[in-house]
């Protein structure tokens, strides 16, 4: 099942509520929330207060992508009635198994993200503990970057690992996804697709979401 998670990193922050209403009307499935701390990645985005400003204004679930160091210190801030997933980077967690349990204990789904250069073997022994794996197809930190093609082989390999182990975690991809390459990533086993600049950079934001969704009807 294809799900689209537009990243509000590329939204017009002065019209965030309006932008979110547009993606919701277009049929988006999740709101991808990119949190950057200026340490784990070379950029600072926004924190939980901005995300929470949408509470009560949208029925869409939040897909929280924490690109921060020491995520354990901040998890609870991102737990709301709308929060579906909290994703932490394996590279940022000294005790990834403990952090995943911590996320689950807050009552939301737990996910782990891998940078393009991080091998799948780094998560081999926690695959049974995650609800989702997020594969980065750009180096995290900025919207509007070019898709790194090796992410496709990585997705296929993870899909094989998932089948061989008989597991049912979701697979998500993030970075450089456009209308013209989304099919190649879903063919590689991805179910949840993040799209930032290709959605919010469109003249007709709602229409762009509809175009993505129409590819899977
Ligand atoms: C990158 C972020 C992405 C980004 C995607 O660090 O995690 O979610 O916003 O943006 P696009 O779709 O423009 O590559
Ligand atoms: Zn992201």
Coordinates of C-alpha atoms and ligand atoms in Angstrom, one line a residue:
X1 CA 0.0 0.0 0.0
X2 CA 1.5 3.3 -1.1
X3 CA 1.5 6.2 1.4
X4 CA 2.6 9.7 0.7
X5 CA 4.3 11.8 3.5
X6 CA 4.9 15.4 2.4
X7 CA 7.7 17.0 4.4
X8 CA 6.7 20.3 5.9
X9 CA 10.4 21.3 5.8
X10 CA 9.7 22.6 2.3
X11 CA 6.4 24.3 3.3
X12 CA 5.9 28.1 3.6
X13 CA 6.3 28.4 7.4
X14 CA 4.3 31.7 7.3
X15 CA 1.3 29.7 5.9
X16 CA 1.9 26.3 7.5
X17 CA -1.7 25.7 8.5
X18 CA -2.9 26.5 5.0
X19 CA -0.2 24.3 3.4
X20 CA -1.1 21.4 5.6
X21 CA -4.8 21.8 4.7
X22 CA -3.8 21.6 1.0
X23 CA -1.9 18.3 1.4
X24 CA -4.7 16.9 3.5
X25 CA -7.3 17.8 0.8
X26 CA -5.1 16.3 -1.9
X27 CA -5.1 13.0 0.0
X28 CA -1.7 12.9 1.8
X29 CA -1.4 10.1 4.3
X30 CA 1.0 11.4 6.8
X31 CA 2.8 14.7 7.7
X32 CA 6.6 14.2 7.6
X33 CA 8.1 16.4 10.4
X34 CA 11.9 17.0 9.9
X35 CA 13.5 18.0 13.1
X36 CA 17.2 19.2 12.8
X37 CA 19.5 20.3 15.6
X38 CA 22.5 21.8 13.8
X39 CA 24.7 19.0 15.3
X40 CA 23.6 15.7 13.9
X41 CA 23.0 17.5 10.6
X42 CA 24.4 20.9 9.4
X43 CA 21.1 22.7 9.6
X44 CA 18.5 23.8 12.2
X45 CA 14.8 23.4 11.3
X46 CA 12.2 23.6 14.0
X47 CA 11.1 21.8 17.2
X48 CA 8.1 20.3 18.8
X49 CA 6.3 23.6 19.3
X50 CA 5.9 24.1 15.5
X51 CA 4.6 20.6 15.1
X52 CA 2.2 21.0 17.9
X53 CA 0.8 24.2 16.4
X54 CA -0.9 21.9 13.9
X55 CA -2.7 19.9 16.7
X56 CA -6.4 20.2 16.3
X57 CA -6.0 21.7 12.8
X58 CA -5.3 18.5 10.9
X59 CA -6.5 14.9 11.1
X60 CA -3.3 13.7 9.5
X61 CA -0.9 11.6 11.6
X62 CA 2.6 12.9 12.2
X63 CA 5.7 11.0 10.9
X64 CA 8.4 12.5 13.1
X65 CA 12.0 12.3 11.7
X66 CA 14.4 13.3 14.4
X67 CA 17.8 14.3 12.9
X68 CA 19.1 15.2 16.3
X69 CA 21.7 14.0 18.8
X70 CA 20.5 12.5 22.1
X71 CA 17.0 11.9 20.9
X72 CA 16.1 10.1 24.1
X73 CA 16.1 13.5 25.9
X74 CA 13.4 14.9 23.6
X75 CA 11.1 12.0 22.6
X76 CA 8.2 12.9 25.0
X77 CA 8.0 16.4 23.4
X78 CA 6.9 14.8 20.1
X79 CA 4.2 12.5 21.5
X80 CA 0.8 13.9 20.7
X81 CA -2.6 12.4 19.8
X82 CA -1.5 12.8 16.1
X83 CA 1.9 11.2 16.4
X84 CA 2.1 7.9 14.5
X85 CA 5.8 7.3 14.1
X86 CA 8.9 8.6 15.8
X87 CA 12.1 7.9 13.8
X88 CA 15.6 8.1 15.2
X89 CA 18.9 7.7 13.3
X90 CA 20.9 4.6 14.1
X91 CA 24.0 6.8 13.8
X92 CA 22.8 9.1 16.6
X93 CA 21.9 6.3 19.1
X94 CA 24.5 4.6 21.3
X95 CA 21.9 2.2 22.5
X96 CA 19.5 1.9 19.7
X97 CA 17.6 -1.0 21.1
X98 CA 16.9 0.9 24.3
X99 CA 15.8 4.0 22.4
X100 CA 13.4 2.0 20.3
X101 CA 11.8 0.5 23.5
X102 CA 11.7 4.0 24.9
X103 CA 9.7 5.2 21.8
X104 CA 7.3 2.3 22.1
X105 CA 6.8 3.0 25.8
X106 CA 5.5 6.4 24.9
X107 CA 2.7 4.7 22.9
X108 CA 3.8 5.5 19.4
X109 CA 5.3 3.5 16.6
X110 CA 9.1 3.2 16.6
X111 CA 11.3 3.6 13.5
X112 CA 15.0 3.7 12.7
X113 CA 16.6 5.8 9.9
X114 CA 19.9 5.1 8.0
X115 CA 22.0 7.6 6.3
X116 CA 23.1 6.7 2.7
X117 CA 26.5 5.5 3.8
X118 CA 25.3 3.4 6.7
X119 CA 25.1 -0.4 6.1
X120 CA 21.9 -2.4 6.6
X121 CA 24.0 -4.7 8.9
X122 CA 23.8 -1.9 11.5
X123 CA 20.1 -2.7 12.1
X124 CA 20.2 -6.4 11.4
X125 CA 19.6 -7.3 15.1
X126 CA 16.8 -4.8 15.7
X127 CA 14.7 -5.4 12.7
X128 CA 12.2 -7.4 14.9
X129 CA 11.8 -4.3 17.1
X130 CA 10.9 -1.7 14.6
X131 CA 7.6 -0.7 13.0
X132 CA 9.4 1.1 10.1
X133 CA 12.8 1.5 8.6
X134 CA 13.6 4.9 6.9
X135 CA 16.2 4.8 4.2
X136 CA 17.7 8.1 3.4
X137 CA 18.2 8.7 -0.3
X138 CA 20.0 12.0 0.3
X139 CA 22.4 13.1 3.0
X140 CA 20.1 14.5 5.6
X141 CA 20.0 18.2 6.4
X142 CA 18.3 19.9 3.5
X143 CA 15.4 19.6 1.2
X144 CA 15.7 19.8 -2.6
X145 CA 18.7 17.5 -3.0
X146 CA 19.3 14.9 -5.7
X147 CA 18.3 11.3 -5.2
X148 CA 21.2 8.9 -4.5
X149 CA 20.6 5.9 -6.8
X150 CA 22.3 3.3 -4.5
X151 CA 19.3 3.7 -2.2
X152 CA 17.4 1.5 -4.7
X153 CA 19.7 -1.5 -4.2
X154 CA 19.6 -0.9 -0.5
X155 CA 15.8 -0.9 -0.5
X156 CA 15.7 -4.2 -2.5
X157 CA 18.2 -5.8 -0.1
X158 CA 16.2 -4.6 2.9
X159 CA 13.0 -6.0 1.4
X160 CA 14.7 -9.4 0.9
X161 CA 15.9 -9.3 4.6
X162 CA 12.3 -8.5 5.6
X163 CA 10.9 -11.4 3.7
X164 CA 13.5 -13.9 4.8
X165 CA 12.9 -13.0 8.4
X166 CA 9.2 -13.1 8.0
X167 CA 8.8 -9.5 9.4
X168 CA 6.3 -6.9 8.5
X169 CA 7.9 -3.5 9.3
X170 CA 7.1 -0.7 6.8
X171 CA 9.9 0.7 4.5
X172 CA 10.1 4.4 4.0
X173 CA 12.4 6.5 1.7
X174 CA 13.3 10.1 2.1
X175 CA 15.1 12.5 -0.2
X176 CA 14.9 13.5 -3.9
X177 CA 11.6 11.9 -4.7
X178 CA 9.7 13.3 -7.6
X179 CA 6.8 12.2 -9.8
X180 CA 9.2 10.7 -12.2
X181 CA 11.1 8.4 -9.8
X182 CA 8.5 7.4 -7.2
X183 CA 7.6 4.3 -9.1
X184 CA 11.1 3.0 -9.1
X185 CA 11.3 3.2 -5.3
X186 CA 8.0 1.6 -4.7
X187 CA 9.0 -1.2 -7.1
X188 CA 12.0 -1.7 -4.9
X189 CA 9.8 -2.5 -1.9
X190 CA 9.1 1.0 -0.4
X191 CA 5.6 1.6 1.0
X192 CA 5.9 5.1 2.5
X193 CA 7.4 7.9 0.4
X194 CA 8.5 11.3 1.7
X195 CA 8.4 14.2 -0.7
X196 CA 9.3 17.8 0.3
X197 CA 10.3 20.2 -2.5
X198 CA 8.3 18.2 -5.1
X199 CA 5.1 18.8 -3.2
X200 CA 5.5 22.2 -1.6
X201 CA 7.5 23.6 -4.5
X202 CA 4.5 23.0 -6.8
X203 CA 2.3 25.8 -7.9
X204 CA -0.7 23.7 -7.0
X205 CA 0.2 21.8 -3.8
X206 CA -3.1 20.0 -3.5
X207 CA -2.9 19.0 -7.2
X208 CA 0.6 17.7 -6.8
X209 CA -0.4 15.4 -4.0
X210 CA -3.3 14.2 -6.2
X211 CA -0.8 13.5 -9.0
X212 CA 1.3 11.3 -6.7
X213 CA -1.7 9.4 -5.4
X214 CA -3.2 9.0 -8.9
X215 CA -0.1 6.9 -9.9
X216 CA -1.3 4.2 -7.5
X217 CA -4.9 4.1 -8.3
Ligands
LIG1 C1 16.3 15.8 4.5 C2 14.9 15.6 5.1 C3 13.9 15.3 4.0 C4 13.7 16.4 3.1 C5 13.1 15.8 1.8 O1 17.2 15.9 5.5 O2 14.9 14.5 6.0 O3 12.7 14.9 4.6 O4 12.8 17.4 3.5 O5 13.1 16.9 0.8 P1 13.1 16.6 -0.7 O6 11.9 15.8 -1.0 O7 13.0 18.0 -1.3 O8 14.3 15.9 -1.0
LIG2 ZN1 12.9 13.5 6.6

